[in-house]
Coordinates of C-alpha atoms in Angstrom, one line a residue:
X18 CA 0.0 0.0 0.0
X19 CA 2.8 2.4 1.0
X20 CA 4.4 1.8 -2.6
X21 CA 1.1 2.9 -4.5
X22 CA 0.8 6.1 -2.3
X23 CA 4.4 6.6 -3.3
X24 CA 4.1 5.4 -7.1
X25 CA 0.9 7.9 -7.1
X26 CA 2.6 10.8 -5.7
X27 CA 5.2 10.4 -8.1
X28 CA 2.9 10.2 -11.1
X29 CA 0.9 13.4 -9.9
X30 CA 3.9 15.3 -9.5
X31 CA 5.0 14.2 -12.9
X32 CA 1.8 15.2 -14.3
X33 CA 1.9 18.6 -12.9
X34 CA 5.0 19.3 -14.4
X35 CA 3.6 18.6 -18.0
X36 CA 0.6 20.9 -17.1
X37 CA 3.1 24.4 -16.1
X38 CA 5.1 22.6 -19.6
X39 CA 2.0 23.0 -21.7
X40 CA 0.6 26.4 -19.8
X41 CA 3.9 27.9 -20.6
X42 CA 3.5 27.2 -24.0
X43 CA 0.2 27.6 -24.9
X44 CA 0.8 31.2 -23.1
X45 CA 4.4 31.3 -25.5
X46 CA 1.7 30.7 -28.6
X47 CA -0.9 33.1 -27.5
X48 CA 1.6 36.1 -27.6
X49 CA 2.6 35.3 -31.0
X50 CA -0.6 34.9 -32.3
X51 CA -1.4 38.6 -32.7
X52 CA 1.6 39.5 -34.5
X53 CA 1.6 36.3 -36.6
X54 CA -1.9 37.4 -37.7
X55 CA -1.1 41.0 -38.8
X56 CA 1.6 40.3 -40.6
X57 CA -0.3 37.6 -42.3
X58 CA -3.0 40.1 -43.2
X59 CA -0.6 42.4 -44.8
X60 CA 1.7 39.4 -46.8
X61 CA -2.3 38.7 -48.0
X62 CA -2.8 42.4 -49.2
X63 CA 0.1 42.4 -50.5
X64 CA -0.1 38.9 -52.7
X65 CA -3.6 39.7 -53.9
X66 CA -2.4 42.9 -55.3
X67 CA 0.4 41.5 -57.2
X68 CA -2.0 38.4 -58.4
X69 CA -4.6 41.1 -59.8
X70 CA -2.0 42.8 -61.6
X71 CA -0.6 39.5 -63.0
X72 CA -4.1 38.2 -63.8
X73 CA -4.0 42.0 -66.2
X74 CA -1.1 41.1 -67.5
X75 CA -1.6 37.2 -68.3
X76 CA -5.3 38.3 -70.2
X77 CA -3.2 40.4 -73.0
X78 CA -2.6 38.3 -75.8
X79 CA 1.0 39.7 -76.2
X80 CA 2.0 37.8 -73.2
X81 CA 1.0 33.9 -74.9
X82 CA 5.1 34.5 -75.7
X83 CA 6.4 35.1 -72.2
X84 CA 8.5 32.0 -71.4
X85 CA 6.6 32.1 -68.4
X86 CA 3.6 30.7 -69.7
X87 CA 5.3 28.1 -71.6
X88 CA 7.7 26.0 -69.5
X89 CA 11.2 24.8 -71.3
X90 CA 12.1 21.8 -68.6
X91 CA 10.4 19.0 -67.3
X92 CA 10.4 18.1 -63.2
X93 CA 9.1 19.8 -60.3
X94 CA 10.2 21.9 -57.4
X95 CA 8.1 22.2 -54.3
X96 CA 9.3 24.6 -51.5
X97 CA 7.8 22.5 -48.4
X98 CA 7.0 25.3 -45.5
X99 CA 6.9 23.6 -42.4
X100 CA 7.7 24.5 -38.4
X101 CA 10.6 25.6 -36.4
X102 CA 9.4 23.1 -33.4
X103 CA 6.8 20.4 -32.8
X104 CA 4.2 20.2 -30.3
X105 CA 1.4 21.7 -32.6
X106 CA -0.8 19.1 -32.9
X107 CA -0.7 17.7 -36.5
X108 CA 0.4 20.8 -38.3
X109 CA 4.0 19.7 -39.2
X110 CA 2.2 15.7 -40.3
X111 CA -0.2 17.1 -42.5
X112 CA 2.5 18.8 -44.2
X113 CA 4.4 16.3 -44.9
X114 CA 1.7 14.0 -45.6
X115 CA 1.0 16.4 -48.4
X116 CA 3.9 16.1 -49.6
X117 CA 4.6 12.4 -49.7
X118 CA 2.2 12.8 -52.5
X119 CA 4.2 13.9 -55.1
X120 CA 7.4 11.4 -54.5
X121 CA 9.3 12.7 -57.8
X122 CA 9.3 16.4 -56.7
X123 CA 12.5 18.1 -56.0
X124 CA 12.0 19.6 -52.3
X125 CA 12.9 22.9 -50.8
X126 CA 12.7 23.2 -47.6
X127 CA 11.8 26.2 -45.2
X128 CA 11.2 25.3 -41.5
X129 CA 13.9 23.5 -39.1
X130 CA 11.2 20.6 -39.2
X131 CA 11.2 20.6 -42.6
X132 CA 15.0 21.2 -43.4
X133 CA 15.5 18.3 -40.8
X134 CA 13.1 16.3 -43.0
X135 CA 14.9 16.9 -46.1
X136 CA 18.5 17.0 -44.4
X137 CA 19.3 20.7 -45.5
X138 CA 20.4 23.3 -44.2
X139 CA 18.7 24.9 -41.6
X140 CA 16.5 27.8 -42.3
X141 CA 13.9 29.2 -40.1
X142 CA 10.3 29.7 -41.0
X143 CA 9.6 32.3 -38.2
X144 CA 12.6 34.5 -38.7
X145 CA 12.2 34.3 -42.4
X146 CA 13.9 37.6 -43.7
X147 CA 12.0 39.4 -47.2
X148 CA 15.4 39.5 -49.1
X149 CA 16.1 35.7 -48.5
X150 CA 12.5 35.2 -50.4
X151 CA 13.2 37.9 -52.9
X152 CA 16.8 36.2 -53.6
X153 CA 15.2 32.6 -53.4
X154 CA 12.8 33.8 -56.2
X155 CA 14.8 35.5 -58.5
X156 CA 17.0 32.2 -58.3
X157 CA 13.9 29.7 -58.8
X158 CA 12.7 32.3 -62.4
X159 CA 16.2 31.7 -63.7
X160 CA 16.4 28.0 -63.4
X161 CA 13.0 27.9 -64.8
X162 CA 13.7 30.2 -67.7
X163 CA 17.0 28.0 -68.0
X164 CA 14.7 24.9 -68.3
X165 CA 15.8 23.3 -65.1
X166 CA 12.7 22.7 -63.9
X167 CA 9.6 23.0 -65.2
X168 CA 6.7 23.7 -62.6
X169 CA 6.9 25.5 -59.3
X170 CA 4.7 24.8 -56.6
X171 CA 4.3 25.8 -52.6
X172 CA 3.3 23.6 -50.0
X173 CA 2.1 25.4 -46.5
X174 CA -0.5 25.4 -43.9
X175 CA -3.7 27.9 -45.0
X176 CA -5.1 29.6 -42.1
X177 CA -9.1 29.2 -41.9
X178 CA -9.3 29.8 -38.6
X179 CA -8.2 29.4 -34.9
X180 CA -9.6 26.5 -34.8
X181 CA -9.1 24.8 -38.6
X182 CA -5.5 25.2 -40.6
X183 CA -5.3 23.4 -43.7
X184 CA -2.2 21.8 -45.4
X185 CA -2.3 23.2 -49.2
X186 CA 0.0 22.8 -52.9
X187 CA -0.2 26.0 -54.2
X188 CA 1.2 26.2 -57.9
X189 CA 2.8 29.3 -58.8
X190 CA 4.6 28.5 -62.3
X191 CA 4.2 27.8 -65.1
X192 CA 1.5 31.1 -65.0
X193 CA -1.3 30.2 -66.9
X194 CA -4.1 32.5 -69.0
X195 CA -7.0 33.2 -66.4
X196 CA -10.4 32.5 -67.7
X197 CA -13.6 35.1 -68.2
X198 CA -11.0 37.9 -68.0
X199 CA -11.3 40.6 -70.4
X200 CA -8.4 42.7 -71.2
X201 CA -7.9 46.0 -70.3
X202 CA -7.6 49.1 -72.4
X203 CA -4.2 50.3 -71.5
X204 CA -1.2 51.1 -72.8
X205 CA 1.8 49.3 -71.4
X206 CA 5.6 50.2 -71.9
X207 CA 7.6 49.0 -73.3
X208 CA 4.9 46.4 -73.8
X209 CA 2.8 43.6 -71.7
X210 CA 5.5 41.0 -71.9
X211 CA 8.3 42.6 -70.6
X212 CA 6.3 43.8 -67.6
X213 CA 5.1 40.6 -66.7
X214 CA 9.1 38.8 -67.8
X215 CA 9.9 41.8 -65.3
X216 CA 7.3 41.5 -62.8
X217 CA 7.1 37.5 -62.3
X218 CA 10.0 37.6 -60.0
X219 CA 8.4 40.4 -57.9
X220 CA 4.9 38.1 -57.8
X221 CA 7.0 34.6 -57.1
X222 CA 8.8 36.7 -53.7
X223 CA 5.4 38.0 -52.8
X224 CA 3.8 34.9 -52.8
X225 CA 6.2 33.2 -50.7
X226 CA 6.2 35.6 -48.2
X227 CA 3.1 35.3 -47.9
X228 CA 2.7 31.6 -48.2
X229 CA 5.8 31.8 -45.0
X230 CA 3.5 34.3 -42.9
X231 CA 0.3 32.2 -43.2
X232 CA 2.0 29.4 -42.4
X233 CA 3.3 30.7 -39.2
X234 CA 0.3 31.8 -38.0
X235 CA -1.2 28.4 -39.1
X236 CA 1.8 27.2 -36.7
X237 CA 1.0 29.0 -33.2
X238 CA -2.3 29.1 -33.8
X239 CA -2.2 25.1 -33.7
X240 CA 0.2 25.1 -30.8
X241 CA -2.0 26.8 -29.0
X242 CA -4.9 24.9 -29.6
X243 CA -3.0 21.7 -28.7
X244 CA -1.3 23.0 -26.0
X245 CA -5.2 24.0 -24.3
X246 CA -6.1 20.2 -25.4
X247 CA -3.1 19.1 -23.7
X248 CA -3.4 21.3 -20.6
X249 CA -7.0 19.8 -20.2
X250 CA -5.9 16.5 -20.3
X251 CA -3.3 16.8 -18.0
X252 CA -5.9 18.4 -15.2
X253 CA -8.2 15.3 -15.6
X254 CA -5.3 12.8 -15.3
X255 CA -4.3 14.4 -12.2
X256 CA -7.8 14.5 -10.7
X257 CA -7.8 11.1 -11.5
X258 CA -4.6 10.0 -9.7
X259 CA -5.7 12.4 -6.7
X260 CA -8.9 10.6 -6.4
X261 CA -6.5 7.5 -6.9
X262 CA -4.2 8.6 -4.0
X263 CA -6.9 9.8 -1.7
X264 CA -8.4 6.3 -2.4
X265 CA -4.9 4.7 -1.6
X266 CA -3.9 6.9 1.4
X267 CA -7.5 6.6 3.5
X268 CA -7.4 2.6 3.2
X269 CA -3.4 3.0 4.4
X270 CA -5.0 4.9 7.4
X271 CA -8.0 2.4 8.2
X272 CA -5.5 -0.5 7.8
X273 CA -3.4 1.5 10.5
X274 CA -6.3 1.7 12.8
X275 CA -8.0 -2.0 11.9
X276 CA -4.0 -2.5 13.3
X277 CA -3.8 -0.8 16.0
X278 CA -7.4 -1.5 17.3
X279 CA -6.7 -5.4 16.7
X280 CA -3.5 -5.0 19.1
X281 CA -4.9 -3.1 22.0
X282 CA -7.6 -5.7 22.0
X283 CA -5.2 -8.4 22.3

């Protein structure tokens, strides 16, 4: 009896240290959240923007030409955005569940989870700097336009909601005509294609910036959320083992008494 008061003291305590664990973090995620949001809002802004003036630019039949819209290589590069830490639930799984499903892809990774994954070099999703994605694009256009590759995609974690992220392939090029689009009547110099040749690297940064900034918020947001889950759990297990250990400790007290009673008696 003595050994299950101990064992159950031991598990409670053990407990309890999870639960501050998971308060700590869930409180870590909370404060991020805000910020994570905004920023997402603005990458957002800023991405529809650059799509509407690319969807302008793609209606014009002068741009049919652009090698953009016609790809010279074969393959396919997928930058995989996932987290700089676990504990989140399933966000970093569904990611690369995702992305198990396209097995011949060339993967380029953005997240310690990820780079870990993919055993490259480490490169952090939350601290992800706009002149590393502004570099990364204007090296991913070239190799494209060189015929190294010959369709871009980018998988990350959509935000829906604090409750619902959602693991997504987003295909960025080849850029293809949009549909029901009628085109504009302005002038453009020097002329549509060379905006768009121009402007294509521009779009491909903007995008990934702002696939990056969803994600992250994707991220705490999902930590968060598990973190709560987790913190709930841990309270019922300990109420549990308390009722467990109260359990344990009176019948260690009646035995005592049953004991002592039985003695004096004889």
């Amino acid at each position: 009896m003595g050994a299950d008061i101990k064992s159950l003291r031991s598990r409670i305590r053990s407990v309890d240290s999870t639960l501050h664990l998971t308060r700590a973090m869930g409180l870590v995620a909370s404060s991020k959240i805000r910020r994570a949001t905004r920023n997402m809002n603005q990458s957002r802004q800023y991405a529809a923007a650059m799509e509407d003036l690319l969807k302008v630019l793609r209606a014009a039949p002068e741009c049919e030409r652009s090698p953009y819209m016609k790809p010279a290589g074969q393959g396919t590069r997928i930058i995989v955005i996932a987290g700089d830490r676990g504990l989140a639930g399933g966000y970093n799984a569904n990611v690369f569940r995702l992305a198990a499903t396209e097995p011949e892809a060339e993967f380029i990774p953005i997240g310690k989870r990820a780079c870990e994954r993919y055993e490259k070099a480490v490169v952090s999703s939350e601290h992800f700097p706009a002149t590393e994605a502004q570099r990364m694009a204007d090296e991913l256009c070239r190799d494209f336009l060189d015929g190294k590759y010959g369709r871009l995609g980018i998988l990350f974690t959509r935000y829906r909601s604090m409750m619902s992220q959602e693991a997504v392939l987003q295909w960025v090029l080849p850029l293809t005509a949009p549909e029901n689009v009628e085109p504009i009547s302005a002038i453009f110099e020097p002329d549509e294609e060379t905006i768009l040749n121009a402007t294509v690297p521009d779009y491909v940064a903007g995008i990934l910036m702002a696939c990056i900034r969803e994600a992250f918020a994707s991220e705490v947001t999902a930590r968060r959320m598990a973190m709560d889950s987790a913190g709930k759990n841990a309270r019922a297990m300990i109420d549990d083992l308390q009722l467990q250990y109260n359990r344990a400790r009176q019948g260690a007290i009646t035995q005592e008494i049953t004991e002592i009673v039985a003695g004096s008696g004889s």
